CSV table of C-alpha atoms in Angstrom, one decimal:
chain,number,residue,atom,x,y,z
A,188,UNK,CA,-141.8,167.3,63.4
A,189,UNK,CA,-140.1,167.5,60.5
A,190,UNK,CA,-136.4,166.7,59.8
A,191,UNK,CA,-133.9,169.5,60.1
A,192,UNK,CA,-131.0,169.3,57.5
A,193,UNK,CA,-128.5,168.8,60.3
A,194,UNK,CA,-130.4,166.1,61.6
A,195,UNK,CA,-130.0,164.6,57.5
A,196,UNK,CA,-126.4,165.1,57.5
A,197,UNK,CA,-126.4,163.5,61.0
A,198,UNK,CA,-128.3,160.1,59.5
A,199,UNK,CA,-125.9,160.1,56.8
A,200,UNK,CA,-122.9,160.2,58.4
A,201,UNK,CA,-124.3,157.9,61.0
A,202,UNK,CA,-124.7,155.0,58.4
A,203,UNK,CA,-121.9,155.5,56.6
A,204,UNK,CA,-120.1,154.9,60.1
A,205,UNK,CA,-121.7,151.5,61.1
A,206,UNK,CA,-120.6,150.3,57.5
A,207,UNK,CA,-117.0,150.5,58.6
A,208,UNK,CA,-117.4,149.7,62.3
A,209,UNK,CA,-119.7,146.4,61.6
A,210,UNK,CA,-116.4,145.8,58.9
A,211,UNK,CA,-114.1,146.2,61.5
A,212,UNK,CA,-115.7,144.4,64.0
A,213,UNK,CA,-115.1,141.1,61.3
A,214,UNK,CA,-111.6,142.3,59.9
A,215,UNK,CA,-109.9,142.9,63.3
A,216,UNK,CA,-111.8,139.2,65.0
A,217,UNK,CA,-109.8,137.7,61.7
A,218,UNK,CA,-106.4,139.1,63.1
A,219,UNK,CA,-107.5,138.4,66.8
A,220,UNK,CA,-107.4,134.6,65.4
A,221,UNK,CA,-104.8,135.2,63.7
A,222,UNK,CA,-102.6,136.6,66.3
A,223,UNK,CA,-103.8,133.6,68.7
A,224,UNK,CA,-101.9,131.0,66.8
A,225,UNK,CA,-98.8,132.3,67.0
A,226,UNK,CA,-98.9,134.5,71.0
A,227,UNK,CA,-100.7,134.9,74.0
A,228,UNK,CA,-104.4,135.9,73.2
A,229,UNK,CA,-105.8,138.9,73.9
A,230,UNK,CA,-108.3,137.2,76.1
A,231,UNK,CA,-105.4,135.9,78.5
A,232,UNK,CA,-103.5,139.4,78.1
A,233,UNK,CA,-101.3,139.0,75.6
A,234,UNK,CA,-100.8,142.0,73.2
A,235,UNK,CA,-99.3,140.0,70.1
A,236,UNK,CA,-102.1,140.8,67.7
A,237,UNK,CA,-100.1,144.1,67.4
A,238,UNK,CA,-98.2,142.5,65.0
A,239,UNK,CA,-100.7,141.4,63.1
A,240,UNK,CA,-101.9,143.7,59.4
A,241,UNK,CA,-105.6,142.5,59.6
A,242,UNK,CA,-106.2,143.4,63.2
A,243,UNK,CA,-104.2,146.7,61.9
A,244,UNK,CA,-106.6,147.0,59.0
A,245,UNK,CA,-109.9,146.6,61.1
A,246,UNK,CA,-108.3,149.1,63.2
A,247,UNK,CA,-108.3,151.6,60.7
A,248,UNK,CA,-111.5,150.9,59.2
A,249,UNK,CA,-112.8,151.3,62.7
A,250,UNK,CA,-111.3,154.8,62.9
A,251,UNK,CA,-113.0,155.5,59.9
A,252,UNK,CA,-116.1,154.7,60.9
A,253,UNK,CA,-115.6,156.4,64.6
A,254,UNK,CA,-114.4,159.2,62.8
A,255,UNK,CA,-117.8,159.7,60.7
A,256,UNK,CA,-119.7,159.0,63.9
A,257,UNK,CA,-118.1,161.9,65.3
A,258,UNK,CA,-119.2,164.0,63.1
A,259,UNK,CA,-122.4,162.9,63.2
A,260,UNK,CA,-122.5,163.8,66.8
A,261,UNK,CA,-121.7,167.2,65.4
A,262,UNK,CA,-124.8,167.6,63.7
A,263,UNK,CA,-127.5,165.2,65.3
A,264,UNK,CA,-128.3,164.5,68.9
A,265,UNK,CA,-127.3,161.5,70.8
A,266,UNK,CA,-131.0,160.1,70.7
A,267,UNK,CA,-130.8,159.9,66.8
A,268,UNK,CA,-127.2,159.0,66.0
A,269,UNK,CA,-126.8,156.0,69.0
A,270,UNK,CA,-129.5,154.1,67.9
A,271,UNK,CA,-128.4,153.8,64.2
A,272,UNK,CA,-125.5,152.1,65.5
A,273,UNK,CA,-127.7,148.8,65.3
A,274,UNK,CA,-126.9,148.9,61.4
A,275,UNK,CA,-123.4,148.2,62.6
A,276,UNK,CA,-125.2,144.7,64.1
A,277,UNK,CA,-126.3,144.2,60.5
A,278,UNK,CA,-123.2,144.1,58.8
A,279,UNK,CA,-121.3,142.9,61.3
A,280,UNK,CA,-123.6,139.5,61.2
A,281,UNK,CA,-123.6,139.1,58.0
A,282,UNK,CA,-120.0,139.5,57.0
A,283,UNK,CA,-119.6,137.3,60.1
A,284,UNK,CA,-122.1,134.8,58.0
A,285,UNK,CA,-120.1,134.5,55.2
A,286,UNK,CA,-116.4,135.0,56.6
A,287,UNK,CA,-115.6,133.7,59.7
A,288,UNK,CA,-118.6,130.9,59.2
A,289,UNK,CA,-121.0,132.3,62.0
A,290,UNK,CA,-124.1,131.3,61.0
A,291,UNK,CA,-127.2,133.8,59.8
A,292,UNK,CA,-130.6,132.1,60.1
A,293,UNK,CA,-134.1,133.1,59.1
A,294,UNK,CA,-134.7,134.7,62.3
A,295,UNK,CA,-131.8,136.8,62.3
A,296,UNK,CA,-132.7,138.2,59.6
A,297,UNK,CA,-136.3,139.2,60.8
A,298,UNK,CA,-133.7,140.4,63.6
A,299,UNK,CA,-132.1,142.6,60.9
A,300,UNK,CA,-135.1,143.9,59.5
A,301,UNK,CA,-136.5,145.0,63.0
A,302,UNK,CA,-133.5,146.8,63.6
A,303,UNK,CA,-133.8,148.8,60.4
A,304,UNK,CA,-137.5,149.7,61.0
A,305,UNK,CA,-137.0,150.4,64.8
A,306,UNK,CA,-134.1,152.7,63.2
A,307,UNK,CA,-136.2,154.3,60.8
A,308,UNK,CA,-139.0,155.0,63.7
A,309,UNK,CA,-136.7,157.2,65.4
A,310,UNK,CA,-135.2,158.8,62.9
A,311,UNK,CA,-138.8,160.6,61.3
A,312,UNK,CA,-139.0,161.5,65.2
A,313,UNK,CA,-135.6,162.5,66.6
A,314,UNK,CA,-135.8,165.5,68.5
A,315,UNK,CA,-133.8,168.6,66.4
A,316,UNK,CA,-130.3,169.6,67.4
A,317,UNK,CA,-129.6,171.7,70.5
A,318,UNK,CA,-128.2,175.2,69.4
A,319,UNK,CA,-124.9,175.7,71.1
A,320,UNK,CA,-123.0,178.9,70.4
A,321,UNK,CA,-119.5,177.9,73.0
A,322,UNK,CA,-118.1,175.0,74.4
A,323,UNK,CA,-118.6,176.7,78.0
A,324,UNK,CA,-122.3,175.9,77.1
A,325,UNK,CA,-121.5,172.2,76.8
A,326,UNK,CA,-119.1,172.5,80.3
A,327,UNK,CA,-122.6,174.0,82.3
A,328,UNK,CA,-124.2,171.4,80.9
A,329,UNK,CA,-121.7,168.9,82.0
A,330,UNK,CA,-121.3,170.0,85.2
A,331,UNK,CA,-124.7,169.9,86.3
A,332,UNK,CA,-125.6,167.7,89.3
A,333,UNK,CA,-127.1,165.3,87.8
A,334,UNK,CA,-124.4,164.5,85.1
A,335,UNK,CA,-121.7,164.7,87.7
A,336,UNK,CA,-124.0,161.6,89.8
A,337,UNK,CA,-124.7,159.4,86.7
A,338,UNK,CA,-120.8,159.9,85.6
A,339,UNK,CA,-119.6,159.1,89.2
A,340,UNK,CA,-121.8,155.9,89.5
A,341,UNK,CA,-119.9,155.2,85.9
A,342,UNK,CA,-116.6,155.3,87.0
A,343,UNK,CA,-117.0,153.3,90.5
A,344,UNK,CA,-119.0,150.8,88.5
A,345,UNK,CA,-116.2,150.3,85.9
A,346,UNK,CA,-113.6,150.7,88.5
A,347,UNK,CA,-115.3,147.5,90.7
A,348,UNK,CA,-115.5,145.7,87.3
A,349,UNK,CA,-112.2,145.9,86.3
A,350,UNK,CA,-110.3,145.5,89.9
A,351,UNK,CA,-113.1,143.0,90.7
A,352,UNK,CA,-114.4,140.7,88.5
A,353,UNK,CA,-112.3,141.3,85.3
A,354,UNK,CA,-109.7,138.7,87.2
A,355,UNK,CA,-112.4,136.5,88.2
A,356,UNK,CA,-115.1,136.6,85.7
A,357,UNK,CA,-113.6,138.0,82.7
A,358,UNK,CA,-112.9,135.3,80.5
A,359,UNK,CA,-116.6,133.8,81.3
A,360,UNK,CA,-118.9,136.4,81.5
A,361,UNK,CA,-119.0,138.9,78.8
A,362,UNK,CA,-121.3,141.5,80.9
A,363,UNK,CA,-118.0,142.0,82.6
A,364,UNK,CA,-115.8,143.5,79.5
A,365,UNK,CA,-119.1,144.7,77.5
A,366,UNK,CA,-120.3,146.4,81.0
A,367,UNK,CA,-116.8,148.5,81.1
A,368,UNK,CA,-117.5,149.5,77.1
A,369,UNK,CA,-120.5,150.2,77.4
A,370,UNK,CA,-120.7,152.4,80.6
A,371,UNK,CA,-117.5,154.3,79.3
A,372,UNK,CA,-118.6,154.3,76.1
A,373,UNK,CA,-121.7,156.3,77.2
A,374,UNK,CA,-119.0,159.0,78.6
A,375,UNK,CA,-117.2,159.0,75.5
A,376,UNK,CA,-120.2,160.3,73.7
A,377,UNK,CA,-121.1,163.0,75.7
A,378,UNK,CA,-117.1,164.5,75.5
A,379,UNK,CA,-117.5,163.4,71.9
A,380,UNK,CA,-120.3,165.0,71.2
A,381,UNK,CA,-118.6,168.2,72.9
A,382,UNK,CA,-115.8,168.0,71.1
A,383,UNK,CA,-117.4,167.7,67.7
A,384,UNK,CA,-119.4,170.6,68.3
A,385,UNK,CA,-116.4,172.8,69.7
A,386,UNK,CA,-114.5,171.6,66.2
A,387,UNK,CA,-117.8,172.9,63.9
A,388,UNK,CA,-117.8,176.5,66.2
A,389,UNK,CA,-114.0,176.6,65.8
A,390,UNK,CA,-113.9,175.7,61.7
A,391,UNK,CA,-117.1,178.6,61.4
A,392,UNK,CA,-114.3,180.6,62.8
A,393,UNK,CA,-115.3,181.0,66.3
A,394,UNK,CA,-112.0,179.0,67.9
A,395,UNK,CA,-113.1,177.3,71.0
A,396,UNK,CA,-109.4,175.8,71.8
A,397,UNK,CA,-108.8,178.6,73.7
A,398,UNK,CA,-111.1,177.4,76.3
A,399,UNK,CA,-109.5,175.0,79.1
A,400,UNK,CA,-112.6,172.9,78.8
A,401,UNK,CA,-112.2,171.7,75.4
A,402,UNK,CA,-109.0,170.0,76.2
A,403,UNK,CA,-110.0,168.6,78.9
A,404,UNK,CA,-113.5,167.1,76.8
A,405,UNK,CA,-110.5,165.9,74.4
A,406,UNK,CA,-108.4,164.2,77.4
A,407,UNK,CA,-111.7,162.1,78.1
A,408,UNK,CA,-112.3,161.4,74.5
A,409,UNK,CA,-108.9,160.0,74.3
A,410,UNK,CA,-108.6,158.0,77.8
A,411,UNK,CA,-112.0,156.5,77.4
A,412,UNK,CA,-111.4,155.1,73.8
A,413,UNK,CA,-108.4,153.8,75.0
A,414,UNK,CA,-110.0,151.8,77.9
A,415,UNK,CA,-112.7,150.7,75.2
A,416,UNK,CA,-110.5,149.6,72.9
A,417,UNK,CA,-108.5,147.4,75.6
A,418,UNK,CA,-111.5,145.9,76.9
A,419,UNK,CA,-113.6,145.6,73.5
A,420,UNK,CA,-110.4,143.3,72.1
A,421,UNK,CA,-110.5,141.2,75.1
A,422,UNK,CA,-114.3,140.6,74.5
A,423,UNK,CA,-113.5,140.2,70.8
A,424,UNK,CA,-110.9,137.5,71.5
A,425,UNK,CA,-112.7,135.3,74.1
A,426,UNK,CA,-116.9,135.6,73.0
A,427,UNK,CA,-118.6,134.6,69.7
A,428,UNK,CA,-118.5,138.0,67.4
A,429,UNK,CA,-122.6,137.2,66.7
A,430,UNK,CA,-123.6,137.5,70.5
A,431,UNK,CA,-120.3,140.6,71.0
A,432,UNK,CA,-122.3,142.7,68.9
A,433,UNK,CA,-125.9,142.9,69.9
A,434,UNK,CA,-125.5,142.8,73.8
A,435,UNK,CA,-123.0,145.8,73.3
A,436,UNK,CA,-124.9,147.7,71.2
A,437,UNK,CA,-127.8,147.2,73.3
A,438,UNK,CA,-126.4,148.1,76.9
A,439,UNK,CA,-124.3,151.0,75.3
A,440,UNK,CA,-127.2,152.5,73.2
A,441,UNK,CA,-129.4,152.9,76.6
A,442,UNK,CA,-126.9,154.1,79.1
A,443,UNK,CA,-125.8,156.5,75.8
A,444,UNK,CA,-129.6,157.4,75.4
A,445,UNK,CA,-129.5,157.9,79.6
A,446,UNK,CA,-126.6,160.4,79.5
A,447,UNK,CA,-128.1,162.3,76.4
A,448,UNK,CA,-131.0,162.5,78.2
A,449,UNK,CA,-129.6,164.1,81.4
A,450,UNK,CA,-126.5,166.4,80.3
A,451,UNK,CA,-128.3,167.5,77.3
A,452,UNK,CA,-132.1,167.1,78.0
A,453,UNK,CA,-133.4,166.0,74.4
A,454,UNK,CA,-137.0,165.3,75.4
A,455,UNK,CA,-137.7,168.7,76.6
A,456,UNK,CA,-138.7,170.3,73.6
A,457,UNK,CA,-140.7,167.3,72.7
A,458,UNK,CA,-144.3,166.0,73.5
A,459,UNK,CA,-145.3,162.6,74.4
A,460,UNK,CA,-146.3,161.5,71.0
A,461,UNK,CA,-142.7,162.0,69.9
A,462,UNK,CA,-141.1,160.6,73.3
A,463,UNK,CA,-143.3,157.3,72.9
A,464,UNK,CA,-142.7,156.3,69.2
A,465,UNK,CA,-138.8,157.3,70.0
A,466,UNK,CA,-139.3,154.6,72.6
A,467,UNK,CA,-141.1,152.1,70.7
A,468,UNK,CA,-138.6,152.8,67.8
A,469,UNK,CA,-135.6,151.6,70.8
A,470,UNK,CA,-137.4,149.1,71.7
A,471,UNK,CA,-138.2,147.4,68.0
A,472,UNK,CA,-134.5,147.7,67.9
A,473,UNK,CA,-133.9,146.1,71.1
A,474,UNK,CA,-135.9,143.2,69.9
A,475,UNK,CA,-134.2,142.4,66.4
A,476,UNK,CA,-130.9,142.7,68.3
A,477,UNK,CA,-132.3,139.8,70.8
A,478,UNK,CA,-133.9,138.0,68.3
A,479,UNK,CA,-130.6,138.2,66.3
A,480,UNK,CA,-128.6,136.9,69.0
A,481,UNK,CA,-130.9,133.9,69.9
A,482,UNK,CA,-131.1,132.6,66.8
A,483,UNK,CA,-127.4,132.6,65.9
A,484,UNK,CA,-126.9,128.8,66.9
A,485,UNK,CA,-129.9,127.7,64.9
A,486,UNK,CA,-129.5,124.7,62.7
A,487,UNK,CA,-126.2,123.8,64.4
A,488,UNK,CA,-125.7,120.9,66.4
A,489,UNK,CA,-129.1,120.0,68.6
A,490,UNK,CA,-127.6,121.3,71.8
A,491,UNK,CA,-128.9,122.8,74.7
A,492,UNK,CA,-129.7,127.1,74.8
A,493,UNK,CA,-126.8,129.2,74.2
A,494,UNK,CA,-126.0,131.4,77.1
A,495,UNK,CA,-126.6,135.5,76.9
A,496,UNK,CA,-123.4,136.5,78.9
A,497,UNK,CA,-121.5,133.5,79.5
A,498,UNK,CA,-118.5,132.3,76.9
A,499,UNK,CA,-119.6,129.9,74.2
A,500,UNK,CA,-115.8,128.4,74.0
A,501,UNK,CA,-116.0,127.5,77.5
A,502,UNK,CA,-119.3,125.3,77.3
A,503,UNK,CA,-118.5,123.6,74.4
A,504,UNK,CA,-115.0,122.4,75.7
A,505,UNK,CA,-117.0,121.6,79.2
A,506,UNK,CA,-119.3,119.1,77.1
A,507,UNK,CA,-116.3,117.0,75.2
């Protein structure tokens, strides 16, 4: 299958957008440090990193870059754009090598490298854009059964994580702030995705504001980033920014690739050649991202394993 011009404009815009969110991810962990000498952190709930310009300017060039990615959604389906995210992990770690002193090893590299090939994999084989013509297209699709089950199991997952083990678990587990990211994050794609589509209809001069359903697609843009954003600084603030990246990525890319999958049924027009190398494309990526985040401690002091999900401050102040 060859690849359609949207599908091009999708890739670019996709890159361009984990440039400045693997940026920010560095620039606003700076002010999050920052902010922590002088306030409560944002890991215990304090909000004073508000007042700090570089967790401002991370901010921004994390709009930026979320911006772009919108538009990519625009043009490209979920099952491209999502998994390119992993160049994010690539920038992110090796900004974080040479700023904030987070080591980058030999493996991680080879972790890097994987990530680009596994990237490049699905790219030649992404399935082409849906044709949409009105965002009441995008509301059928959204309101079919099994959308409305996988988003329901969503929000009572997050809801359990947040009222349950966000006061217990929180600040030691980071499957518990990544889990709420990444499940809602995989929302905020699909109404982002709507959205992006219902602004390219509306600027080829078919307005699609005057449908009720847009604004509400906009309301859970808008909720759902906010609730990321909460969560994602706490995560930020309490875990190493090397292990932050790679397990988000990973769990949000998959329950992304699952949503795509149901609301907007990308494999359908595609055989099983295509499905499988799309697969083995994820799941090269999904092995540079664990090798990446395995290897981060190596070369540091000879101590034992680094955990996947548990906080890295907490075990090293346990074993003073």
């Amino acid at each position: 299958m060859g690849i359609s011009s949207d599908n091009v404009h999708g890739f670019v815009l996709a890159v361009s957008s984990s440039i400045f969110i693997g940026s920010s991810f560095i620039i606003k962990k700076k002010g999050l440090k920052k902010a922590g000498t002088t306030g409560t952190r944002a890991g215990s709930g304090g909000y004073s990193y508000l007042y700090e310009p570089w967790w401002w300017a991370g901010m921004i060039t994390m709009i930026v870059g979320e911006i772009a990615n919108f538009a990519a959604y625009a043009f490209a389906p979920a099952i491209l754009v999502t998994p390119l995210g992993a160049l994010s992990i690539i920038f992110s770690a090796v900004l974080a090598h040479f700023i904030l002193r987070e080591k980058l090893h030999i493996f991680g590299m080879l972790g890097c490298a994987l990530c680009v090939v596994g990237s490049i994999s699905i790219v030649l084989h992404a399935p082409h854009e849906r044709t949409i013509h009105s965002v009441k297209e995008l509301w059928h699709l959204a309101t079919q059964p099994g959308f409305l089950v996988y988003g329901g199991i969503v929000l009572v997952v997050v809801g359990v994580l947040i009222f349950k083990f966000v006061p217990t678990y929180g600040n030691s587990h980071l499957i518990v702030y990544v889990g709420i990211c990444s499940a809602m994050g995989s929302i905020t794609v699909m109404s982002v995705k709507a959205l992006g589509i219902a602004l390219k209809l509306s600027f080829s001069g078919h307005n699609q504001f005057v449908y009720y359903q847009t604004w509400i697609f906009t309301v859970v843009v808008i909720f759902t980033c906010l609730l990321q954003i909460n969560y994602l600084n706490k995560a930020l603030d309490t875990f190493n920014t090397a292990v932050i990246s790679p397990v988000y990525y990973v769990m949000f890319t998959t329950l992304t690739i699952v949503a795509s999958i149901i609301m907007f049924k990308d494999w359908d027009s595609q055989n099983t050649s295509q499905i499988v190398t799309e697969l083995c494309g994820f799941v090269t990526i999904l092995s540079g991202t664990f090798l990446l985040h395995k290897t981060k401690d190596m070369g540091d002091s000879p101590s034992s394993d680094s955990p996947v999900f548990t906080n890295q401050n907490t075990n090293q102040n346990s074993s003073c």
